[in-house]
mmCIF file of C-alpha atoms in Angstrom:
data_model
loop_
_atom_site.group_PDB
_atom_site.id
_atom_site.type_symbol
_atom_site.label_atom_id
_atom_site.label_comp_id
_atom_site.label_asym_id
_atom_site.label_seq_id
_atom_site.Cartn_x
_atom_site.Cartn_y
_atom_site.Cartn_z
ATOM 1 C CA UNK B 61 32.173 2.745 12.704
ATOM 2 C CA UNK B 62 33.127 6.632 11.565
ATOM 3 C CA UNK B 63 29.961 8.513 10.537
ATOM 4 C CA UNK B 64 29.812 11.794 8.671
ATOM 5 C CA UNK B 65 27.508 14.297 7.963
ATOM 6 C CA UNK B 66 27.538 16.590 5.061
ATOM 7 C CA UNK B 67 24.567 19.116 4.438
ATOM 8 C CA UNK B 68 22.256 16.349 5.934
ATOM 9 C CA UNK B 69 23.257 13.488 4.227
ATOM 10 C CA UNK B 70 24.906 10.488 6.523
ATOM 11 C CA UNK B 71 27.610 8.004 5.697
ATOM 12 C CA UNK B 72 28.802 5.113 7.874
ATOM 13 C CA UNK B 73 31.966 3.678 6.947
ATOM 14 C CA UNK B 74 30.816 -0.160 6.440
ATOM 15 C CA UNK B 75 34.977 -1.166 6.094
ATOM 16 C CA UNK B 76 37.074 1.061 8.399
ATOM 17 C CA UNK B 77 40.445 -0.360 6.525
ATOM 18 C CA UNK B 78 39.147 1.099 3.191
ATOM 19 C CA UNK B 79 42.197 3.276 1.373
ATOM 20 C CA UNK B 80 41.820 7.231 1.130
ATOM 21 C CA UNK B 81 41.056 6.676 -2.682
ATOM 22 C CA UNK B 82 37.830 4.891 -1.559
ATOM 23 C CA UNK B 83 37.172 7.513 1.180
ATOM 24 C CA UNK B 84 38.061 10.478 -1.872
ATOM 25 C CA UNK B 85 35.394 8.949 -3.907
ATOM 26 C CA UNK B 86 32.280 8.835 -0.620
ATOM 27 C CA UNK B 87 33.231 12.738 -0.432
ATOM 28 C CA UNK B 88 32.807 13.300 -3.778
ATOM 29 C CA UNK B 89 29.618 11.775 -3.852
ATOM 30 C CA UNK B 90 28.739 12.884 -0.506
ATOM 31 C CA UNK B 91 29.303 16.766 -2.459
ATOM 32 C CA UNK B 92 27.079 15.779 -4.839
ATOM 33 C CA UNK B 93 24.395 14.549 -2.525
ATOM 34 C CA UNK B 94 24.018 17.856 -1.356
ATOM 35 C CA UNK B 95 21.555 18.750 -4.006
ATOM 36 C CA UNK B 96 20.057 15.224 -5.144
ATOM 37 C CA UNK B 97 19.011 12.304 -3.040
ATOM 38 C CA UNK B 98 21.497 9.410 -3.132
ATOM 39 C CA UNK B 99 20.207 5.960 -2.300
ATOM 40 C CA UNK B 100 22.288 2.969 -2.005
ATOM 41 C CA UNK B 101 24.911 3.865 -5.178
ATOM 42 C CA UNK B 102 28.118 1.840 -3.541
ATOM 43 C CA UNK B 103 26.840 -1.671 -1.868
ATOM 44 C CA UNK B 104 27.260 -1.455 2.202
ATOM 45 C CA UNK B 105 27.058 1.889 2.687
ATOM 46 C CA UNK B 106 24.533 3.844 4.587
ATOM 47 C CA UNK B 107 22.865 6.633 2.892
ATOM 48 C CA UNK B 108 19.788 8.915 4.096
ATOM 49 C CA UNK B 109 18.232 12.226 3.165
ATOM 50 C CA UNK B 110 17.803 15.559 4.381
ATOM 51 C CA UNK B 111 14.524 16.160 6.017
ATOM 52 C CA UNK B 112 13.065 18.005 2.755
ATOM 53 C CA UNK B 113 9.812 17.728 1.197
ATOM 54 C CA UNK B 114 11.588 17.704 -1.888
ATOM 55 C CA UNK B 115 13.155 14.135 -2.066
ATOM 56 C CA UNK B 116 9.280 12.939 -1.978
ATOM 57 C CA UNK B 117 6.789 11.942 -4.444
ATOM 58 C CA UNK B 118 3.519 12.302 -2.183
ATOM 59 C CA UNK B 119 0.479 10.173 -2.613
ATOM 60 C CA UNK B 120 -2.544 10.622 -1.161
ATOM 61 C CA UNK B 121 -0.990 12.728 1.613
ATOM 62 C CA UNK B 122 -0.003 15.749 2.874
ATOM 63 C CA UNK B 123 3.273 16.806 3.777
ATOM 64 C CA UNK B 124 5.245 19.715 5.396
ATOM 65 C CA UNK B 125 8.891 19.823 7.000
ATOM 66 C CA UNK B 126 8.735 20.167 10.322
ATOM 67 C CA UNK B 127 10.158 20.150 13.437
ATOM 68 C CA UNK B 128 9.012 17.387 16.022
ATOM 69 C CA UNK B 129 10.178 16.450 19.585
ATOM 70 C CA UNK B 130 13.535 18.325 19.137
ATOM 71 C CA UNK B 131 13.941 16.557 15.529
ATOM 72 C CA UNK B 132 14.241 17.834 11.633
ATOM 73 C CA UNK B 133 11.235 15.572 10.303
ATOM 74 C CA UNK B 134 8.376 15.414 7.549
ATOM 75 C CA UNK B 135 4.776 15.335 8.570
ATOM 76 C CA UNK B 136 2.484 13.486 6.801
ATOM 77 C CA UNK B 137 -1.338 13.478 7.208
ATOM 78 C CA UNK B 138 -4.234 11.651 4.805
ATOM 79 C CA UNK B 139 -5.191 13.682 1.979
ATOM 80 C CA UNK B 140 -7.841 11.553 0.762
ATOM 81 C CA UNK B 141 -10.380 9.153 1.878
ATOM 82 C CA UNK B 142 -9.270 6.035 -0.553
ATOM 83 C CA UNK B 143 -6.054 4.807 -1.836
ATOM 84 C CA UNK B 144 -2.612 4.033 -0.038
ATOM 85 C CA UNK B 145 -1.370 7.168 1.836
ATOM 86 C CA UNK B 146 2.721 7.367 1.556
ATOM 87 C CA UNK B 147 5.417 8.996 0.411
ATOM 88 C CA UNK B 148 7.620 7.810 -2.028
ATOM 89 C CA UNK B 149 11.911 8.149 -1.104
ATOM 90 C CA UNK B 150 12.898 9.835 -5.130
ATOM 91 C CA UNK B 151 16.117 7.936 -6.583
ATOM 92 C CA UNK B 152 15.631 4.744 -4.110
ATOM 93 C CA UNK B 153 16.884 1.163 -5.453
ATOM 94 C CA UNK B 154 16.147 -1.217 -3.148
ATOM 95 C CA UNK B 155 15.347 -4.776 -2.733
ATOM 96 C CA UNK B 156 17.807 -6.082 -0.354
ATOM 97 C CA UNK B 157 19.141 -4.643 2.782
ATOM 98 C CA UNK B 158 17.742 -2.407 5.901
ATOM 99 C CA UNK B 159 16.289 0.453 6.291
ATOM 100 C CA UNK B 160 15.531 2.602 9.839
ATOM 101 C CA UNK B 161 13.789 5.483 10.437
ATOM 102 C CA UNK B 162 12.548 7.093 13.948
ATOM 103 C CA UNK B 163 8.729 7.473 13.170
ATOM 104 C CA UNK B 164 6.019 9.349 15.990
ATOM 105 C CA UNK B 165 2.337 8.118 14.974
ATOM 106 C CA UNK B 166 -1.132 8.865 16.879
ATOM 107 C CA UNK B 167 -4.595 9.537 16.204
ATOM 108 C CA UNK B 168 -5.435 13.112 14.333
ATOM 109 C CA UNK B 169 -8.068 15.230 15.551
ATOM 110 C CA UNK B 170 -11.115 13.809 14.520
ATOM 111 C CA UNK B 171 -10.151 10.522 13.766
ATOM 112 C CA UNK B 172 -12.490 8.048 13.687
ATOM 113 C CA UNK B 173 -12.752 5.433 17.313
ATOM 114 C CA UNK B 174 -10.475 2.915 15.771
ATOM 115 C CA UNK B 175 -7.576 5.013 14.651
ATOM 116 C CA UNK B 176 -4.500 3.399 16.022
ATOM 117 C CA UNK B 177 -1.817 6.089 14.901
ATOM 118 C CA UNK B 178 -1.162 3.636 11.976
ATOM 119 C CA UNK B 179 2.786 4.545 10.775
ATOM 120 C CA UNK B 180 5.746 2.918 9.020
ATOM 121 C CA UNK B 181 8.175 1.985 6.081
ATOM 122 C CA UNK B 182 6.645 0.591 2.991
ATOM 123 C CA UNK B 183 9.392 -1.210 0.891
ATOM 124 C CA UNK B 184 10.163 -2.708 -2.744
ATOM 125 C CA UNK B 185 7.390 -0.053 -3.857
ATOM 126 C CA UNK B 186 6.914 -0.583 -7.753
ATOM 127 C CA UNK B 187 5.803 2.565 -9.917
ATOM 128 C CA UNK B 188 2.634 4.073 -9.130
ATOM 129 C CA UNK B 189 2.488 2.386 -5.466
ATOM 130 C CA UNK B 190 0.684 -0.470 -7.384
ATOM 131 C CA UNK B 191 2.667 -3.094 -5.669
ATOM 132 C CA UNK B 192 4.675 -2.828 -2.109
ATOM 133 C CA UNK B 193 5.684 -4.472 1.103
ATOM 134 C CA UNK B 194 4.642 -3.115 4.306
ATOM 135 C CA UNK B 195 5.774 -3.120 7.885
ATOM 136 C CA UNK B 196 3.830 -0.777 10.407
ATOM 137 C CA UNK B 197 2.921 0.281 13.932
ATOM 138 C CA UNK B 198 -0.168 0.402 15.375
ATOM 139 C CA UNK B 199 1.107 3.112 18.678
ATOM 140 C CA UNK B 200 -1.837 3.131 20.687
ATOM 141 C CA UNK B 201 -2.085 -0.672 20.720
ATOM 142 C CA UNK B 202 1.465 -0.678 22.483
ATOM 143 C CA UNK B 203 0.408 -0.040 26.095
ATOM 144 C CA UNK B 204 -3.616 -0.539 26.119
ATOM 145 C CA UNK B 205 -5.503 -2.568 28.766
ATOM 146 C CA UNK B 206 -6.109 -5.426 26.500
ATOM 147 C CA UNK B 207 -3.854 -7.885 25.561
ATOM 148 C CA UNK B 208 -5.249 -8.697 22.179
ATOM 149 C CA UNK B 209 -4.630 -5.102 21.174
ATOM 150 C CA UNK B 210 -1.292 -5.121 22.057
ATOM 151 C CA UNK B 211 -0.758 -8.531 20.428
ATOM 152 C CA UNK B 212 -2.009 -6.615 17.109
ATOM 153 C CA UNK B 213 1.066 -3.824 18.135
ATOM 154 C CA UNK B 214 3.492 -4.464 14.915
ATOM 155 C CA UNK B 215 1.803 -5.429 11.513
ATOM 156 C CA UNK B 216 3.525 -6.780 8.371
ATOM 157 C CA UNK B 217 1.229 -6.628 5.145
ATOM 158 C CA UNK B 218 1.579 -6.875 1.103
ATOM 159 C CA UNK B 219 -0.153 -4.224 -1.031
ATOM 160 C CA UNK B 220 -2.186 -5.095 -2.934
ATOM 161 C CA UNK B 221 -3.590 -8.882 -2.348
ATOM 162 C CA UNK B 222 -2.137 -9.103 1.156
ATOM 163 C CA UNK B 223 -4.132 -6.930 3.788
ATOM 164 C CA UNK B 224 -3.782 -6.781 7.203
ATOM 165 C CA UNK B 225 -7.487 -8.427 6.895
ATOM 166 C CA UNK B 226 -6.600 -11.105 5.107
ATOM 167 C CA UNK B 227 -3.490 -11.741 6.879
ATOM 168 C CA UNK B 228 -4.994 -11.924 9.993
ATOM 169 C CA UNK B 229 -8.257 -14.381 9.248
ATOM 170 C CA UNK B 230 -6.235 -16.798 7.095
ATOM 171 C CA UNK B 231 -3.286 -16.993 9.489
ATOM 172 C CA UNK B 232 -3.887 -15.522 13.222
ATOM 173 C CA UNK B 233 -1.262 -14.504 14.840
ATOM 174 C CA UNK B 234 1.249 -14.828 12.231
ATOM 175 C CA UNK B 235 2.114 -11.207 10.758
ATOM 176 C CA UNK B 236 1.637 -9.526 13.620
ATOM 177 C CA UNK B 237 3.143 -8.971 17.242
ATOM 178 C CA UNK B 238 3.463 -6.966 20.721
ATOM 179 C CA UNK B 239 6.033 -4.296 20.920
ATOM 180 C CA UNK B 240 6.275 -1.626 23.375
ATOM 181 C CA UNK B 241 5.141 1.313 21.604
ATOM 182 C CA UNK B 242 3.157 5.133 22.636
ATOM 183 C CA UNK B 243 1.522 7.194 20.585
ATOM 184 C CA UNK B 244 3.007 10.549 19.105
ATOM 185 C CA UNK B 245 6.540 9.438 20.667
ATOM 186 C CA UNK B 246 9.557 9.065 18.479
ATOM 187 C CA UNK B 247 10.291 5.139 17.969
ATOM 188 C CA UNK B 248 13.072 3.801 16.301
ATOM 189 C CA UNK B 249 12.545 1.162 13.419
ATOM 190 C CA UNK B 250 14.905 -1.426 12.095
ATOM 191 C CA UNK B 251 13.785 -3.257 8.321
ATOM 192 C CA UNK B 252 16.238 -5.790 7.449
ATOM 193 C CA UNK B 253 15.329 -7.827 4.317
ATOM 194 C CA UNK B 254 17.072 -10.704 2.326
ATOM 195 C CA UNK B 255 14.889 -12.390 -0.626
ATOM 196 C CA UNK B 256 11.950 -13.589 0.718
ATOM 197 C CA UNK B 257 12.746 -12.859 4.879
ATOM 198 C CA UNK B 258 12.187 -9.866 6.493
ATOM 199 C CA UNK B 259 12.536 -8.405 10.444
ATOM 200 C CA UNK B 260 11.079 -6.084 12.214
ATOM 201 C CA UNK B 261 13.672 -4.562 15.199
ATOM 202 C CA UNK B 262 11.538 -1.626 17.673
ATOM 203 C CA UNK B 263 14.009 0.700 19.567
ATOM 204 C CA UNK B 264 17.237 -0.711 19.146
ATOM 205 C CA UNK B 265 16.096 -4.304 20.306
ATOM 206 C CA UNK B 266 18.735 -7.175 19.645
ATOM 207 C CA UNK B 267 15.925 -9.819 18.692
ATOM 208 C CA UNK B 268 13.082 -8.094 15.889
ATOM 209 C CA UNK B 269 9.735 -7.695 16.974
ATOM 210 C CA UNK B 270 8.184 -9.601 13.850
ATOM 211 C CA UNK B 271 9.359 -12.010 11.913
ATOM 212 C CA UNK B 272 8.485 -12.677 7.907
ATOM 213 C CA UNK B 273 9.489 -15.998 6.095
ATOM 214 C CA UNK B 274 7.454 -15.491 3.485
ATOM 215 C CA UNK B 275 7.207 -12.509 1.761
ATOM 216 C CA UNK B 276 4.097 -11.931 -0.283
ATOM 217 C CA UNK B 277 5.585 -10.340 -3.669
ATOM 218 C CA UNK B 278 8.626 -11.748 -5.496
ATOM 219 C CA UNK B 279 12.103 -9.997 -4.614
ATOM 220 C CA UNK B 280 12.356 -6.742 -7.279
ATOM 221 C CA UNK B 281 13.912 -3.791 -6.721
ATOM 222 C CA UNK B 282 11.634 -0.902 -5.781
ATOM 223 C CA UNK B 283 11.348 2.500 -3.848
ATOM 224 C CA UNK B 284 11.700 3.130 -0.522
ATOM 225 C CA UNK B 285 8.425 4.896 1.247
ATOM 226 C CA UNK B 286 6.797 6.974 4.287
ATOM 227 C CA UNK B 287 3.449 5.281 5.145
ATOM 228 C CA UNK B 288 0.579 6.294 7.275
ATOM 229 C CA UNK B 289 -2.773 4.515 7.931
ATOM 230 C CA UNK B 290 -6.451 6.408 7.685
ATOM 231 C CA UNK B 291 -7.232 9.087 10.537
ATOM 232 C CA UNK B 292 -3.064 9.449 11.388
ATOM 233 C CA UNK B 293 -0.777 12.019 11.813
ATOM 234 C CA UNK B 294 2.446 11.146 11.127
ATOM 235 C CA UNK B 295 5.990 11.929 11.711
ATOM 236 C CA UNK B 296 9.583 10.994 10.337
ATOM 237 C CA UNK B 297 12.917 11.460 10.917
ATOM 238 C CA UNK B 298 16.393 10.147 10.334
ATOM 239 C CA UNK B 299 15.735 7.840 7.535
ATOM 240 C CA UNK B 300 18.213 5.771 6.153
ATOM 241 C CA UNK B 301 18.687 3.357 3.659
ATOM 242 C CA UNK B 302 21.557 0.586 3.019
ATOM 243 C CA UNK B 303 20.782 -1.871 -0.106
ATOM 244 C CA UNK B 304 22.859 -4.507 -0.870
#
């Protein structure tokens, strides 16, 4: 597959036999992403935006460009006590496809005792956050001396009727999962989703992490967003988003 990078945006080829008019037309665009985000205009094709506080709609959080562990990325930290902390991807259209991201979560200073570093990608966002899908990491949980904890590593959840609360005393076991995870080191996650399936895929694994049959909302097209959990601070990196 033949990547390229222009001014921080980053195209892979999804056909390597496509004709020079169709590679004429991803420059052109690729030009014009230089100074707007571009999310998921041609089917199959990666697309994924400079690390600029710019392409974000913040809520609830704040957020500053930064430079973490050797990578361009956005920190995010809460900004206020109630609501869903994330921020929004400007210009994304998606309902179908994957999305990855390299995300570093842990505990801020002062965080309350059950802080777990909460971080991930929040998905088919509707306007105003009102309405979203929700995969996370809970870092800390990854390694700890308790398997129960680490069986609570990797949480699916639907804003707003679906919480991890819910989830978890009307179904045990089911939206959540181990993974292999440390706090305030860079993990790579994987999103794939088709209708009402999602997965979950942790640093680069073959097999996901988490599995989703059942996805709480109906399929819509909807933004693409950073999301952090109370008492985290946050980093991304390298996000990128293919709908289909």
């Amino acid at each position: 597959m033949q990547h390229i990078r222009i001014s921080g945006i980053y195209f892979a080829q999804a056909n390597e036999q496509q004709t020079p008019s169709v590679m004429a037309r991803l420059l052109g665009m690729a030009c014009q992403a230089c100074v707007a985000l571009v999310v998921g205009l041609f089917a199959g094709t990666w697309f994924g935006s400079a690390q600029t506080l710019d392409k974000l709609d913040l809520h609830n959080v704040r957020g500053e460009s930064a430079n973490y562990r050797q990578k361009a990325a956005i920190h995010l930290t809460p900004a206020a006590q109630n609501g869903e902390t994330l921020a929004i991807v400007k210009g994304s259209d998606f309902q179908d496809g994957a999305v990855e991201a390299d995300v570093a979560g842990a505990p801020g200073a002062g965080a309350f005792d059950a802080a777990r570093g909460f971080i991930g990608i929040a998905f088919r966002v509707q306007p105003n956050a009102a309405k979203f899908e929700l995969f996370y990491l809970r870092p800390t949980n990854g390694r700890a001396d308790d398997q129960l904890r680490r069986n609570h590593s990797a949480q699916y959840e639907s804003f707003p009727d679906w919480p991890w609360s819910r989830l978890r005393q009307e179904t045990p076991g089911m939206y959540e999962s181990y993974a292999d995870l440390e706090p305030a080191v860079w993990t790579k996650v994987r999103i794939e989703v088709s209708g009402q399936k999602a997965r979950l895929y942790v640093n680069g694994a073959a097999q996901p992490c988490l599995l989703v049959n059942d996805l709480k909302l109906p399929p819509a097209k909807g933004a693409v967003a950073l999301w952090i959990g109370p008492g985290t601070d946050g980093y991304f990196a390298n996000l990128r988003v293919k709908a289909e």
